[in-house]
Coordinates of C-alpha atoms in Angstrom, one line a residue:
X1 CA -48.2 -33.6 -14.0
X2 CA -49.2 -35.9 -17.1
X3 CA -48.9 -33.9 -19.6
X4 CA -45.6 -33.2 -18.0
X5 CA -44.1 -36.5 -17.7
X6 CA -45.7 -37.7 -21.5
X7 CA -43.4 -34.1 -22.9
X8 CA -41.2 -35.9 -20.8
X9 CA -41.6 -39.6 -22.1
X10 CA -41.5 -37.5 -25.6
X11 CA -38.3 -36.0 -25.8
X12 CA -36.8 -39.4 -24.4
X13 CA -37.9 -42.0 -27.6
X14 CA -37.3 -38.5 -30.0
X15 CA -33.9 -38.3 -28.5
X16 CA -33.8 -42.1 -29.2
X17 CA -34.7 -41.9 -32.8
X18 CA -31.6 -39.1 -32.6
X19 CA -29.3 -41.7 -31.4
X20 CA -30.4 -44.9 -33.5
X21 CA -30.3 -42.9 -37.5
X22 CA -27.3 -44.3 -39.8
X23 CA -25.1 -41.4 -39.5
X24 CA -24.0 -40.3 -42.8
X25 CA -21.8 -37.9 -43.3
X26 CA -20.9 -36.4 -47.2
X27 CA -18.7 -33.7 -49.3
X28 CA -19.8 -32.1 -52.3
X29 CA -17.9 -29.6 -54.5
X30 CA -18.3 -28.7 -58.1
X31 CA -16.2 -31.3 -61.1
X32 CA -14.9 -28.5 -62.5
X33 CA -13.9 -25.9 -61.8
X34 CA -11.8 -23.3 -64.1
X35 CA -8.5 -21.5 -63.1
X36 CA -9.1 -19.1 -60.0
X37 CA -12.4 -19.8 -59.7
X38 CA -14.7 -19.3 -56.5
X39 CA -16.4 -22.2 -55.7
X40 CA -18.0 -24.1 -52.5
X41 CA -16.6 -27.5 -51.0
X42 CA -20.1 -28.4 -48.3
X43 CA -19.6 -31.5 -45.4
X44 CA -22.9 -32.5 -44.5
X45 CA -23.7 -34.5 -40.9
X46 CA -27.0 -35.8 -39.8
X47 CA -25.8 -36.4 -36.7
X48 CA -24.3 -33.9 -34.3
X49 CA -21.2 -33.9 -33.8
X50 CA -17.9 -33.5 -32.3
X51 CA -14.2 -32.3 -33.1
X52 CA -15.2 -31.6 -36.7
X53 CA -11.5 -31.7 -38.9
X54 CA -10.6 -31.7 -42.8
X55 CA -7.6 -32.1 -44.0
X56 CA -5.0 -30.4 -46.0
X57 CA -7.1 -28.5 -48.8
X58 CA -3.7 -27.3 -50.9
X59 CA -3.0 -26.5 -53.7
X60 CA -7.0 -24.9 -53.2
X61 CA -7.1 -21.3 -51.2
X62 CA -10.0 -21.3 -48.2
X63 CA -11.3 -17.4 -48.4
X64 CA -13.8 -18.5 -45.9
X65 CA -15.4 -21.2 -43.7
X66 CA -16.6 -23.4 -41.6
X67 CA -19.6 -21.6 -41.8
X68 CA -22.2 -24.5 -40.0
X69 CA -25.7 -24.4 -40.3
X70 CA -28.1 -27.0 -38.8
X71 CA -32.3 -27.9 -39.6
X72 CA -34.0 -30.7 -38.6
X73 CA -37.1 -32.1 -39.7
X74 CA -40.2 -34.1 -38.1
X75 CA -42.7 -36.2 -40.3
X76 CA -45.8 -38.0 -39.2
X77 CA -47.3 -40.4 -41.9
X78 CA -49.5 -43.2 -41.1
X79 CA -49.1 -42.8 -36.9
X80 CA -45.0 -43.4 -37.8
X81 CA -43.1 -40.6 -36.1
X82 CA -39.9 -40.0 -38.5
X83 CA -37.1 -37.1 -37.8
X84 CA -34.2 -36.2 -39.6
X85 CA -31.5 -33.9 -38.8
X86 CA -28.7 -32.7 -40.8
X87 CA -25.2 -29.9 -39.9
X88 CA -23.3 -28.3 -42.4
X89 CA -19.6 -26.6 -42.9
X90 CA -19.3 -24.5 -45.7
X91 CA -15.6 -23.8 -47.5
X92 CA -15.7 -20.6 -50.5
X93 CA -12.5 -22.2 -51.6
X94 CA -10.5 -20.5 -54.9
X95 CA -8.9 -23.0 -57.7
X96 CA -5.4 -22.6 -58.4
X97 CA -3.3 -21.3 -61.7
X98 CA -2.8 -24.6 -61.9
X99 CA -4.5 -26.7 -63.8
X100 CA -5.1 -30.5 -63.8
X101 CA -7.2 -33.0 -61.2
X102 CA -7.0 -32.8 -57.8
X103 CA -8.0 -35.1 -54.8
X104 CA -9.4 -33.5 -51.8
X105 CA -9.4 -36.2 -49.1
X106 CA -11.9 -36.4 -46.4
X107 CA -12.9 -34.8 -43.6
X108 CA -13.2 -36.8 -40.1
X109 CA -15.6 -36.3 -36.7
X110 CA -16.6 -37.7 -34.3
X111 CA -20.5 -39.3 -33.0
X112 CA -21.2 -40.9 -30.3
X113 CA -17.2 -41.7 -29.6
X114 CA -17.0 -43.1 -32.8
X115 CA -14.8 -41.2 -35.9
X116 CA -16.5 -41.0 -39.1
X117 CA -14.9 -40.1 -42.6
X118 CA -16.3 -37.9 -45.1
X119 CA -16.1 -38.9 -49.5
X120 CA -13.6 -38.4 -51.2
X121 CA -13.7 -35.5 -53.7
X122 CA -11.6 -35.1 -57.3
X123 CA -11.8 -32.0 -59.0
X124 CA -10.7 -30.9 -62.0
X125 CA -8.8 -27.7 -62.3
X126 CA -9.3 -26.1 -66.9
X127 CA -8.0 -23.4 -68.5
X128 CA -10.2 -20.6 -67.9
X129 CA -11.6 -17.6 -70.2
X130 CA -9.1 -14.2 -69.7
X131 CA -11.6 -12.2 -67.5
X132 CA -12.2 -15.3 -65.0
X133 CA -10.6 -13.4 -62.9
X134 CA -12.0 -10.3 -62.7
X135 CA -15.3 -12.1 -62.8
X136 CA -14.4 -13.7 -59.8
X137 CA -12.4 -10.8 -57.9
X138 CA -15.8 -8.3 -58.6
X139 CA -14.3 -5.9 -59.4
X140 CA -16.2 -4.7 -63.1
X141 CA -16.2 -1.4 -62.3
X142 CA -18.3 -0.4 -65.2
X143 CA -22.1 0.2 -64.6
X144 CA -24.4 -2.5 -66.5
X145 CA -27.4 -0.3 -67.6
X146 CA -30.5 -2.6 -67.4
X147 CA -31.2 -2.3 -70.9
X148 CA -31.2 -5.8 -74.0
X149 CA -27.8 -6.0 -74.7
X150 CA -26.7 -8.1 -78.1
X151 CA -24.6 -11.7 -76.8
X152 CA -21.2 -11.2 -78.5
X153 CA -19.2 -13.3 -78.1
X154 CA -19.2 -14.4 -74.8
X155 CA -23.1 -15.2 -74.5
X156 CA -24.0 -17.4 -78.1
X157 CA -26.4 -19.8 -79.3
X158 CA -25.5 -22.1 -81.9
X159 CA -27.5 -24.6 -84.3
X160 CA -25.8 -27.6 -84.9
X161 CA -26.2 -30.1 -87.2
X162 CA -24.8 -33.2 -88.0
X163 CA -25.3 -32.9 -91.9
X164 CA -25.2 -30.2 -94.5
X165 CA -25.4 -31.8 -97.7
X166 CA -29.0 -34.6 -97.7
X167 CA -30.8 -36.5 -100.8
X168 CA -34.8 -34.5 -100.6
X169 CA -36.3 -36.7 -97.4
X170 CA -33.5 -37.5 -95.8
X171 CA -33.6 -36.9 -91.8
X172 CA -30.7 -33.8 -90.4
X173 CA -31.1 -33.7 -87.1
X174 CA -30.1 -30.4 -85.6
X175 CA -29.3 -28.6 -81.6
X176 CA -30.2 -25.5 -80.5
X177 CA -27.6 -25.1 -77.5
X178 CA -27.3 -22.1 -75.6
X179 CA -22.8 -20.8 -74.4
X180 CA -23.0 -18.5 -71.7
X181 CA -19.3 -17.5 -69.6
X182 CA -20.8 -17.2 -66.6
X183 CA -24.1 -19.9 -64.5
X184 CA -26.1 -17.4 -64.0
X185 CA -28.9 -17.4 -65.7
X186 CA -32.1 -16.0 -63.9
X187 CA -34.8 -16.8 -67.0
X188 CA -35.8 -16.3 -70.0
X189 CA -38.2 -13.2 -71.6
X190 CA -38.9 -14.8 -75.1
X191 CA -37.7 -17.6 -77.8
X192 CA -38.2 -17.1 -81.2
X193 CA -37.1 -20.5 -83.2
X194 CA -36.1 -19.5 -87.0
X195 CA -38.2 -20.8 -89.5
X196 CA -38.4 -23.8 -91.7
X197 CA -38.9 -23.3 -95.0
X198 CA -38.8 -26.2 -97.5
X199 CA -38.6 -28.3 -94.6
X200 CA -40.8 -30.8 -92.0
X201 CA -39.9 -30.4 -88.6
X202 CA -40.4 -33.0 -86.0
X203 CA -39.3 -32.3 -82.7
X204 CA -37.1 -35.3 -81.1
X205 CA -36.2 -33.4 -77.1
X206 CA -38.1 -29.8 -76.3
X207 CA -36.7 -29.7 -72.1
X208 CA -38.9 -28.1 -70.1
X209 CA -36.3 -27.8 -67.5
X210 CA -32.5 -25.9 -68.1
X211 CA -29.4 -27.8 -67.3
X212 CA -26.1 -26.1 -67.6
X213 CA -22.7 -27.7 -67.9
X214 CA -19.0 -26.8 -68.6
X215 CA -18.0 -27.1 -72.0
X216 CA -15.1 -26.2 -73.9
X217 CA -15.8 -24.6 -77.4
X218 CA -12.7 -23.5 -79.7
X219 CA -10.4 -23.2 -77.1
X220 CA -12.8 -21.7 -74.6
X221 CA -14.9 -22.6 -71.4
X222 CA -18.3 -21.7 -71.6
X223 CA -21.5 -23.1 -69.8
X224 CA -24.0 -24.9 -71.9
X225 CA -27.8 -26.1 -72.7
X226 CA -29.4 -27.7 -75.8
X227 CA -32.9 -25.6 -75.6
X228 CA -34.3 -27.9 -78.4
X229 CA -33.3 -30.7 -80.1
X230 CA -35.3 -31.5 -84.1
X231 CA -35.0 -32.7 -87.3
X232 CA -35.3 -32.0 -90.3
X233 CA -36.9 -33.4 -93.3
X234 CA -36.0 -31.6 -97.0
X235 CA -38.8 -31.6 -98.7
X236 CA -37.3 -30.0 -102.0
X237 CA -34.3 -30.2 -104.1
X238 CA -31.4 -27.0 -103.9
X239 CA -30.0 -24.3 -101.7
X240 CA -32.1 -24.3 -98.6
X241 CA -31.1 -21.9 -95.3
X242 CA -32.3 -22.2 -91.9
X243 CA -32.4 -18.4 -91.2
X244 CA -31.4 -16.7 -87.6
X245 CA -33.5 -17.8 -84.4
X246 CA -33.8 -14.7 -81.1
X247 CA -33.1 -15.9 -77.4
X248 CA -33.9 -13.1 -75.3
X249 CA -32.1 -14.7 -71.7
X250 CA -31.7 -12.7 -68.7
X251 CA -29.0 -12.7 -66.6
X252 CA -28.1 -12.4 -63.1
X253 CA -25.0 -9.9 -62.7
X254 CA -23.6 -8.8 -59.1
X255 CA -22.0 -4.8 -60.7
X256 CA -20.6 -2.1 -58.4
X257 CA -22.8 0.9 -57.4
X258 CA -21.1 4.3 -56.9
X259 CA -23.7 5.7 -56.7
X260 CA -25.5 4.4 -53.7
X261 CA -23.8 6.0 -51.2
X262 CA -23.1 2.6 -49.4
X263 CA -19.9 1.5 -48.6
X264 CA -21.0 -2.6 -48.7
X265 CA -22.2 -1.6 -51.9
X266 CA -19.1 0.0 -53.3
X267 CA -17.5 -2.4 -51.8
X268 CA -19.2 -5.7 -52.7
X269 CA -21.5 -4.7 -55.4
X270 CA -25.1 -5.7 -56.2
X271 CA -26.9 -8.6 -57.9
X272 CA -28.5 -7.1 -61.2
X273 CA -30.2 -8.9 -63.7
X274 CA -29.4 -8.0 -67.5
X275 CA -31.3 -9.0 -70.4
X276 CA -29.6 -10.0 -73.2
X277 CA -30.9 -10.8 -76.9
X278 CA -29.5 -14.2 -78.5
X279 CA -29.1 -14.8 -82.4
X280 CA -28.4 -18.4 -84.0
X281 CA -26.3 -18.8 -86.4
X282 CA -27.7 -19.0 -89.7
X283 CA -26.7 -22.5 -91.6
X284 CA -27.3 -23.0 -95.9
X285 CA -28.1 -26.5 -96.5
X286 CA -27.2 -28.7 -100.1
X287 CA -30.5 -30.7 -100.7
X288 CA -29.7 -33.7 -104.2
X289 CA -32.6 -34.4 -105.6
X290 CA -33.5 -37.6 -105.4
X291 CA -32.4 -40.2 -108.9
X292 CA -34.4 -40.0 -112.0
X293 CA -36.5 -42.6 -113.1
X294 CA -38.5 -43.2 -109.7
X295 CA -40.5 -46.3 -110.2
X296 CA -43.8 -46.8 -110.2
X297 CA -44.0 -48.8 -106.6
X298 CA -42.3 -44.9 -104.4
X299 CA -44.0 -44.6 -101.9
X300 CA -42.2 -41.4 -100.5
X301 CA -40.6 -43.4 -98.3
X302 CA -36.7 -42.1 -97.5
X303 CA -34.4 -43.8 -94.9
X304 CA -33.2 -47.7 -94.0
X305 CA -36.8 -49.3 -94.6
X306 CA -37.7 -53.3 -94.8
X307 CA -41.4 -54.3 -95.8
X308 CA -43.1 -57.7 -95.4
X309 CA -47.5 -57.8 -95.9
X310 CA -50.1 -60.8 -94.8
X311 CA -52.9 -62.8 -95.7
X312 CA -55.3 -63.3 -93.4
X313 CA -57.6 -65.4 -95.5
X314 CA -56.6 -68.6 -98.6
X315 CA -60.1 -69.0 -98.7
X316 CA -63.3 -67.0 -98.2
X317 CA -67.1 -66.9 -98.5
X318 CA -68.4 -64.2 -101.3
X319 CA -68.7 -61.7 -99.2
X320 CA -67.6 -61.6 -96.5
X321 CA -64.5 -59.7 -95.3
X322 CA -60.6 -60.7 -95.2
X323 CA -58.1 -58.2 -94.6
X324 CA -54.3 -57.7 -96.3
X325 CA -51.4 -56.2 -93.9
X326 CA -48.8 -54.0 -94.6
X327 CA -45.9 -53.2 -91.8
X328 CA -42.9 -51.2 -93.4
X329 CA -40.1 -51.7 -90.1
X330 CA -37.4 -49.0 -90.2
X331 CA -35.6 -46.2 -89.6
X332 CA -36.8 -42.6 -92.0
X333 CA -39.4 -39.9 -92.9
X334 CA -42.4 -42.0 -91.9
X335 CA -44.4 -39.0 -91.2
X336 CA -44.7 -38.8 -95.3
X337 CA -44.3 -42.6 -96.4
X338 CA -48.2 -43.2 -99.1
X339 CA -50.4 -45.9 -98.4
X340 CA -49.1 -48.4 -100.3
X341 CA -51.9 -49.5 -103.2
X342 CA -53.0 -53.1 -103.6
X343 CA -53.5 -54.3 -107.3
X344 CA -56.8 -56.4 -106.8
X345 CA -59.0 -57.7 -109.5
X346 CA -62.5 -55.6 -109.5
X347 CA -64.7 -57.5 -108.1
X348 CA -63.1 -57.1 -105.1
X349 CA -64.6 -54.0 -102.6
X350 CA -61.7 -52.5 -100.2
X351 CA -62.4 -49.9 -97.6
X352 CA -58.9 -47.4 -96.7
X353 CA -56.9 -49.4 -94.6
X354 CA -56.6 -49.2 -90.6
X355 CA -52.8 -47.0 -89.4
X356 CA -51.3 -48.5 -86.8
X357 CA -48.5 -46.8 -85.9
X358 CA -45.8 -47.5 -83.4
X359 CA -42.7 -45.2 -83.5
X360 CA -39.7 -43.1 -81.1
X361 CA -37.9 -39.9 -82.3
X362 CA -34.6 -40.2 -82.6
X363 CA -31.9 -38.2 -84.4
X364 CA -32.0 -39.9 -87.8
X365 CA -35.4 -39.7 -87.8
X366 CA -38.8 -41.4 -87.1
X367 CA -38.1 -45.7 -85.5
X368 CA -40.2 -48.0 -85.8
X369 CA -42.3 -49.6 -87.4
X370 CA -46.2 -48.7 -89.1
X371 CA -48.6 -50.9 -91.1
X372 CA -52.1 -50.4 -93.1
X373 CA -54.9 -53.1 -92.5
X374 CA -56.5 -52.7 -95.8
X375 CA -59.8 -54.4 -95.6
X376 CA -61.4 -56.2 -98.7
X377 CA -65.0 -58.4 -99.3
X378 CA -65.3 -60.3 -102.7
X379 CA -68.2 -60.0 -104.1
X380 CA -67.5 -62.9 -107.4
X381 CA -67.4 -65.8 -106.0
X382 CA -64.3 -67.5 -108.4
X383 CA -60.6 -68.4 -107.9
X384 CA -58.0 -66.1 -107.5
X385 CA -54.9 -65.5 -107.7
X386 CA -53.7 -61.2 -106.3
X387 CA -51.2 -60.1 -107.9
X388 CA -47.8 -59.5 -105.9
X389 CA -47.6 -56.2 -103.3
X390 CA -45.3 -53.3 -104.7
X391 CA -43.6 -50.9 -102.4
X392 CA -40.4 -49.1 -103.0
X393 CA -38.6 -46.5 -101.7
X394 CA -35.4 -44.4 -101.5
X395 CA -32.1 -45.4 -99.4
X396 CA -29.4 -42.6 -99.0
X397 CA -27.0 -44.9 -97.2
X398 CA -26.9 -46.8 -100.4
X399 CA -27.3 -43.9 -102.9
X400 CA -30.6 -45.8 -104.5
X401 CA -33.7 -47.2 -104.5
X402 CA -34.5 -50.4 -103.0
X403 CA -38.3 -52.0 -103.8
X404 CA -39.8 -55.5 -102.2
X405 CA -42.0 -57.4 -103.9
X406 CA -44.8 -60.3 -101.9
X407 CA -45.5 -63.5 -103.7
X408 CA -48.8 -63.5 -105.9
X409 CA -51.3 -64.9 -103.6
X410 CA -54.0 -67.5 -104.6
X411 CA -57.7 -67.8 -102.9
X412 CA -60.9 -69.3 -103.3
X413 CA -64.3 -67.1 -103.4
X414 CA -66.8 -69.6 -102.8
X415 CA -70.5 -69.4 -103.6
X416 CA -72.8 -69.3 -100.5
X417 CA -76.5 -70.3 -101.3
X418 CA -77.7 -67.5 -100.4
X419 CA -75.8 -65.7 -103.1
X420 CA -78.1 -64.8 -106.6
X421 CA -76.0 -63.6 -109.6
X422 CA -78.3 -60.2 -109.4
X423 CA -76.7 -59.1 -106.9
X424 CA -73.1 -59.6 -107.7
X425 CA -71.0 -55.7 -108.3
X426 CA -69.5 -57.0 -111.3
X427 CA -70.6 -58.0 -115.1
X428 CA -68.9 -60.9 -115.5
X429 CA -66.7 -63.3 -114.4
X430 CA -63.1 -63.5 -117.2
X431 CA -64.2 -66.8 -117.6
X432 CA -67.9 -65.5 -118.4
X433 CA -65.9 -63.1 -120.9
X434 CA -63.8 -65.9 -122.7
X435 CA -67.0 -68.2 -123.3
X436 CA -69.6 -65.2 -124.5
X437 CA -66.9 -64.8 -127.6
X438 CA -67.8 -68.0 -128.5
X439 CA -71.3 -68.6 -127.5
X440 CA -72.3 -68.5 -131.4
X441 CA -72.4 -71.6 -132.7
X442 CA -72.1 -72.5 -136.6
X443 CA -75.7 -73.6 -138.2
X444 CA -75.7 -76.5 -139.4
X445 CA -78.2 -75.5 -142.9
X446 CA -81.5 -78.2 -143.0
X447 CA -81.1 -80.5 -145.8
X448 CA -83.1 -80.1 -148.8
X449 CA -85.7 -82.4 -149.9
X450 CA -86.9 -82.9 -153.6
X451 CA -90.2 -84.0 -153.6
X452 CA -91.1 -80.8 -151.5
X453 CA -88.4 -77.8 -151.6
X454 CA -88.7 -75.4 -148.7
X455 CA -86.8 -72.4 -150.1
X456 CA -89.3 -69.8 -151.2
X457 CA -92.3 -71.4 -148.5
X458 CA -93.5 -69.4 -145.6
X459 CA -92.0 -72.3 -142.8
X460 CA -89.1 -71.3 -144.4
X461 CA -88.2 -68.0 -144.2
X462 CA -89.9 -68.3 -141.1
X463 CA -88.0 -71.3 -140.0
X464 CA -85.1 -68.2 -141.1
X465 CA -85.8 -65.7 -139.3
X466 CA -86.6 -67.0 -136.0
X467 CA -83.2 -67.7 -135.6
X468 CA -82.6 -64.5 -135.9
X469 CA -85.2 -62.9 -134.1
X470 CA -84.2 -64.7 -131.0
X471 CA -80.6 -63.4 -131.4
X472 CA -81.6 -60.1 -131.5
X473 CA -83.2 -60.6 -128.8
X474 CA -80.8 -62.3 -126.9
X475 CA -78.8 -59.5 -127.6
X476 CA -81.0 -57.1 -126.4
X477 CA -81.8 -58.9 -122.8
X478 CA -77.7 -59.6 -121.7
X479 CA -77.5 -55.5 -122.8
X480 CA -79.8 -54.6 -120.5
X481 CA -78.9 -57.3 -118.0
X482 CA -75.2 -55.8 -118.5
X483 CA -76.2 -52.3 -117.4
X484 CA -77.7 -53.6 -114.5
X485 CA -75.0 -55.0 -113.0
X486 CA -72.3 -52.1 -114.2
X487 CA -74.7 -49.4 -112.0
X488 CA -73.4 -50.6 -108.9
X489 CA -75.8 -48.0 -106.9
X490 CA -78.6 -50.1 -108.2
X491 CA -77.1 -53.2 -106.7
X492 CA -76.9 -52.0 -104.0
X493 CA -80.2 -50.6 -103.8
X494 CA -81.9 -54.2 -104.5
X495 CA -79.3 -56.0 -101.7
X496 CA -79.4 -53.4 -99.0
X497 CA -82.5 -55.1 -97.4
X498 CA -81.1 -58.4 -97.3
X499 CA -77.9 -57.2 -96.2
X500 CA -79.2 -55.2 -93.1
X501 CA -81.5 -58.4 -92.0
X502 CA -78.0 -60.5 -92.3
X503 CA -76.1 -58.7 -89.7
X504 CA -79.6 -58.1 -87.3
X505 CA -79.4 -61.4 -87.7
X506 CA -75.9 -61.8 -86.1
X507 CA -77.2 -58.8 -84.3
X508 CA -79.3 -61.0 -82.5
X509 CA -76.9 -64.2 -81.6
X510 CA -75.0 -61.7 -79.6
X511 CA -78.2 -60.6 -77.7
X512 CA -78.8 -63.3 -76.9
X513 CA -75.7 -64.1 -75.6
X514 CA -76.2 -61.0 -73.7
X515 CA -73.4 -59.7 -75.6
X516 CA -72.6 -54.9 -75.8
X517 CA -71.5 -56.0 -79.5
X518 CA -74.7 -56.5 -80.2
X519 CA -75.4 -52.7 -80.2
X520 CA -72.8 -51.8 -82.7
X521 CA -73.4 -54.7 -84.9
X522 CA -77.7 -52.5 -85.1
X523 CA -75.1 -49.6 -86.5
X524 CA -73.3 -51.4 -88.8
X525 CA -76.8 -52.2 -89.8
X526 CA -77.8 -49.4 -90.2
X527 CA -75.0 -47.4 -91.6
X528 CA -74.7 -50.1 -94.3
X529 CA -78.2 -50.5 -94.7
X530 CA -78.3 -46.0 -95.1
X531 CA -74.9 -46.4 -97.5
X532 CA -76.3 -48.6 -99.6
X533 CA -80.1 -47.5 -100.1
X534 CA -79.0 -44.2 -100.4
X535 CA -75.4 -44.8 -102.8
X536 CA -73.5 -43.1 -100.0
X537 CA -69.6 -44.3 -99.0
X538 CA -69.8 -45.5 -95.9
X539 CA -66.7 -43.2 -94.8
X540 CA -68.6 -40.1 -95.7
X541 CA -71.5 -40.7 -93.8
X542 CA -72.6 -38.7 -91.0
X543 CA -76.2 -37.3 -89.0
X544 CA -75.5 -34.5 -90.8
X545 CA -75.8 -36.1 -94.5
X546 CA -77.4 -38.4 -93.8
X547 CA -80.8 -36.2 -92.8
X548 CA -79.9 -34.2 -95.2
X549 CA -80.7 -37.3 -98.0
X550 CA -82.8 -38.4 -97.2
X551 CA -84.8 -35.0 -96.9
X552 CA -84.0 -35.7 -100.5
X553 CA -85.9 -38.8 -101.2
X554 CA -88.4 -36.8 -99.3
X555 CA -88.8 -39.0 -96.4
X556 CA -90.7 -37.9 -93.5
X557 CA -89.6 -36.2 -90.8
X558 CA -90.6 -38.8 -88.3
X559 CA -88.5 -41.8 -90.1
X560 CA -85.1 -39.1 -90.0
X561 CA -85.9 -38.8 -86.2
X562 CA -86.0 -42.2 -86.0
X563 CA -83.1 -43.2 -87.8
X564 CA -81.6 -41.1 -85.7
X565 CA -82.2 -42.1 -82.4
X566 CA -81.9 -45.5 -82.6
X567 CA -78.4 -44.7 -83.6
X568 CA -77.9 -42.7 -80.8
X569 CA -79.1 -45.2 -78.2
X570 CA -76.8 -47.7 -79.5
X571 CA -74.3 -45.5 -79.4
X572 CA -74.6 -44.3 -75.9
X573 CA -75.4 -47.4 -74.6
X574 CA -71.2 -49.1 -74.3
X575 CA -71.4 -45.5 -71.6
X576 CA -74.9 -45.9 -70.2
X577 CA -76.1 -47.5 -67.3
X578 CA -78.6 -50.1 -68.3
X579 CA -82.2 -48.9 -68.6
X580 CA -85.5 -49.8 -70.9
X581 CA -84.8 -47.1 -73.2
X582 CA -81.1 -49.3 -74.3
X583 CA -83.1 -52.9 -73.8
X584 CA -81.3 -54.9 -76.8
X585 CA -85.2 -56.7 -77.3
X586 CA -86.2 -53.6 -77.6
X587 CA -83.8 -51.7 -79.9
X588 CA -84.2 -55.0 -82.0
X589 CA -87.7 -54.6 -83.1
X590 CA -87.6 -51.2 -82.7
X591 CA -85.0 -51.5 -85.3
X592 CA -85.8 -54.4 -88.0
X593 CA -89.6 -52.1 -87.6
X594 CA -87.9 -49.2 -88.9
X595 CA -86.0 -50.9 -92.0
X596 CA -89.4 -52.6 -92.9
X597 CA -90.4 -49.1 -93.1
X598 CA -87.2 -46.7 -94.7
X599 CA -88.1 -50.2 -97.1
X600 CA -91.0 -49.3 -98.2
X601 CA -90.7 -45.4 -98.7
X602 CA -87.2 -46.3 -100.5

């Protein structure tokens, strides 16, 4: 008894929810139809209604309808029960032969004693193709064979380009669009886009779902869909051809079949999947070469750009790093731009730039900005005036090269207390080189005494010979010093231990502060020490290359394993929880001892 009562209460509750719903009454139909085309007109109302009526649908002919359907659903989410209902009335209409725009007035229905109206529809009737009427009447009496056919004039794919003449490196926008005489697309078997010989290609849009829409092309209506859009950048001048692409599609077509013996099939026909092979059109482009006499600062950029530069410091201590940022903003062939070259003094050590990109694909190429951040370390204290940074590109709109030139930048490199001449990676400063031309002064002869002539005496010859020997000795020592300073590898070897200790000092400070950057600084100390000691480019350091080089130096396997072990511990410490193995104090002591052992063996 209680169970029946509960069900009764639930039914009353659901009924209240039904009547509590806001009434929604909508009409739906195609916005554009062809002459004589059959299409659906559907009315949806979310509550049970009575006295449903529609206005006159002239000049459209009602073929069937209304067919009624009902659906309901119940959802329980987070303990809340919701119900939805839908009542549908569907008509099949045939479009008139007269083109124009027609209004379908609202339908009416009564819900709970109140009259509701649907929305009004606007339907445009456009000129149809020659075979539209026969298709709508399903009088195709020729049996289609289930074999691949060419699209011919009814179905095809076009490659549309926004230009067929362009400069080398200039962006060309292209779109592959499929044209179908009906909208019965069942799917794709295989798509093979053409080869783009002589082009750099970037995808702009590659849709996963195909949406057909009506379009008039050469006086004929088609259902069209974009298959792919791209941007082409020609890499050489002359006549460049884009060949045909192949697109294997499947269309669902209704065909009659007199062989089946079925009265229903012979009258209405049956649906059949028919494969078609469509080809896109081949296109030849005329690519013009860039003007001759390219500027020396040309970086391969073609488009509309603006450039800016920024220096991080005006004054810095010797052996400390500063940065130079070069930013290029605009639209063009960003993917083909070469990094700008900096004209820096030989006393400056430059690392490979960090590249940051913020780009989006457009019809004119990539749009946004790209920046290069160069890390630079001055190795000798002095006042320097850095030469302007020059960058040139070609602007297709203006048909000429454009250039940017920054201002010269003055930077003071300060001498520090721990700086030593023998640690510098340069032979001499410019001022020292200029002084060498004048450091030999005229030697004033010693006046002769009449009473005691000096010429011919032994101390005369000794006094004459000593300056010459001293000069020879100075030249020899100076040349030796120049060779040692010119030998960067030797200098790096000498300073390796000191630079590593300096980095470890920074690591200890981070360790005392409890910062996780401690592990990164330890890795920098080890990699920097190995690079300086073994004369290796820090950008090419790896576990394998370091192990191989240390084996060449006949170091023990134990030292090699210890070095790689501490590097692994530091690299994984960022992601692993703290434990005894990656304890900072233990790692610091272990690293300091390892560098000492390496210094004794290298």
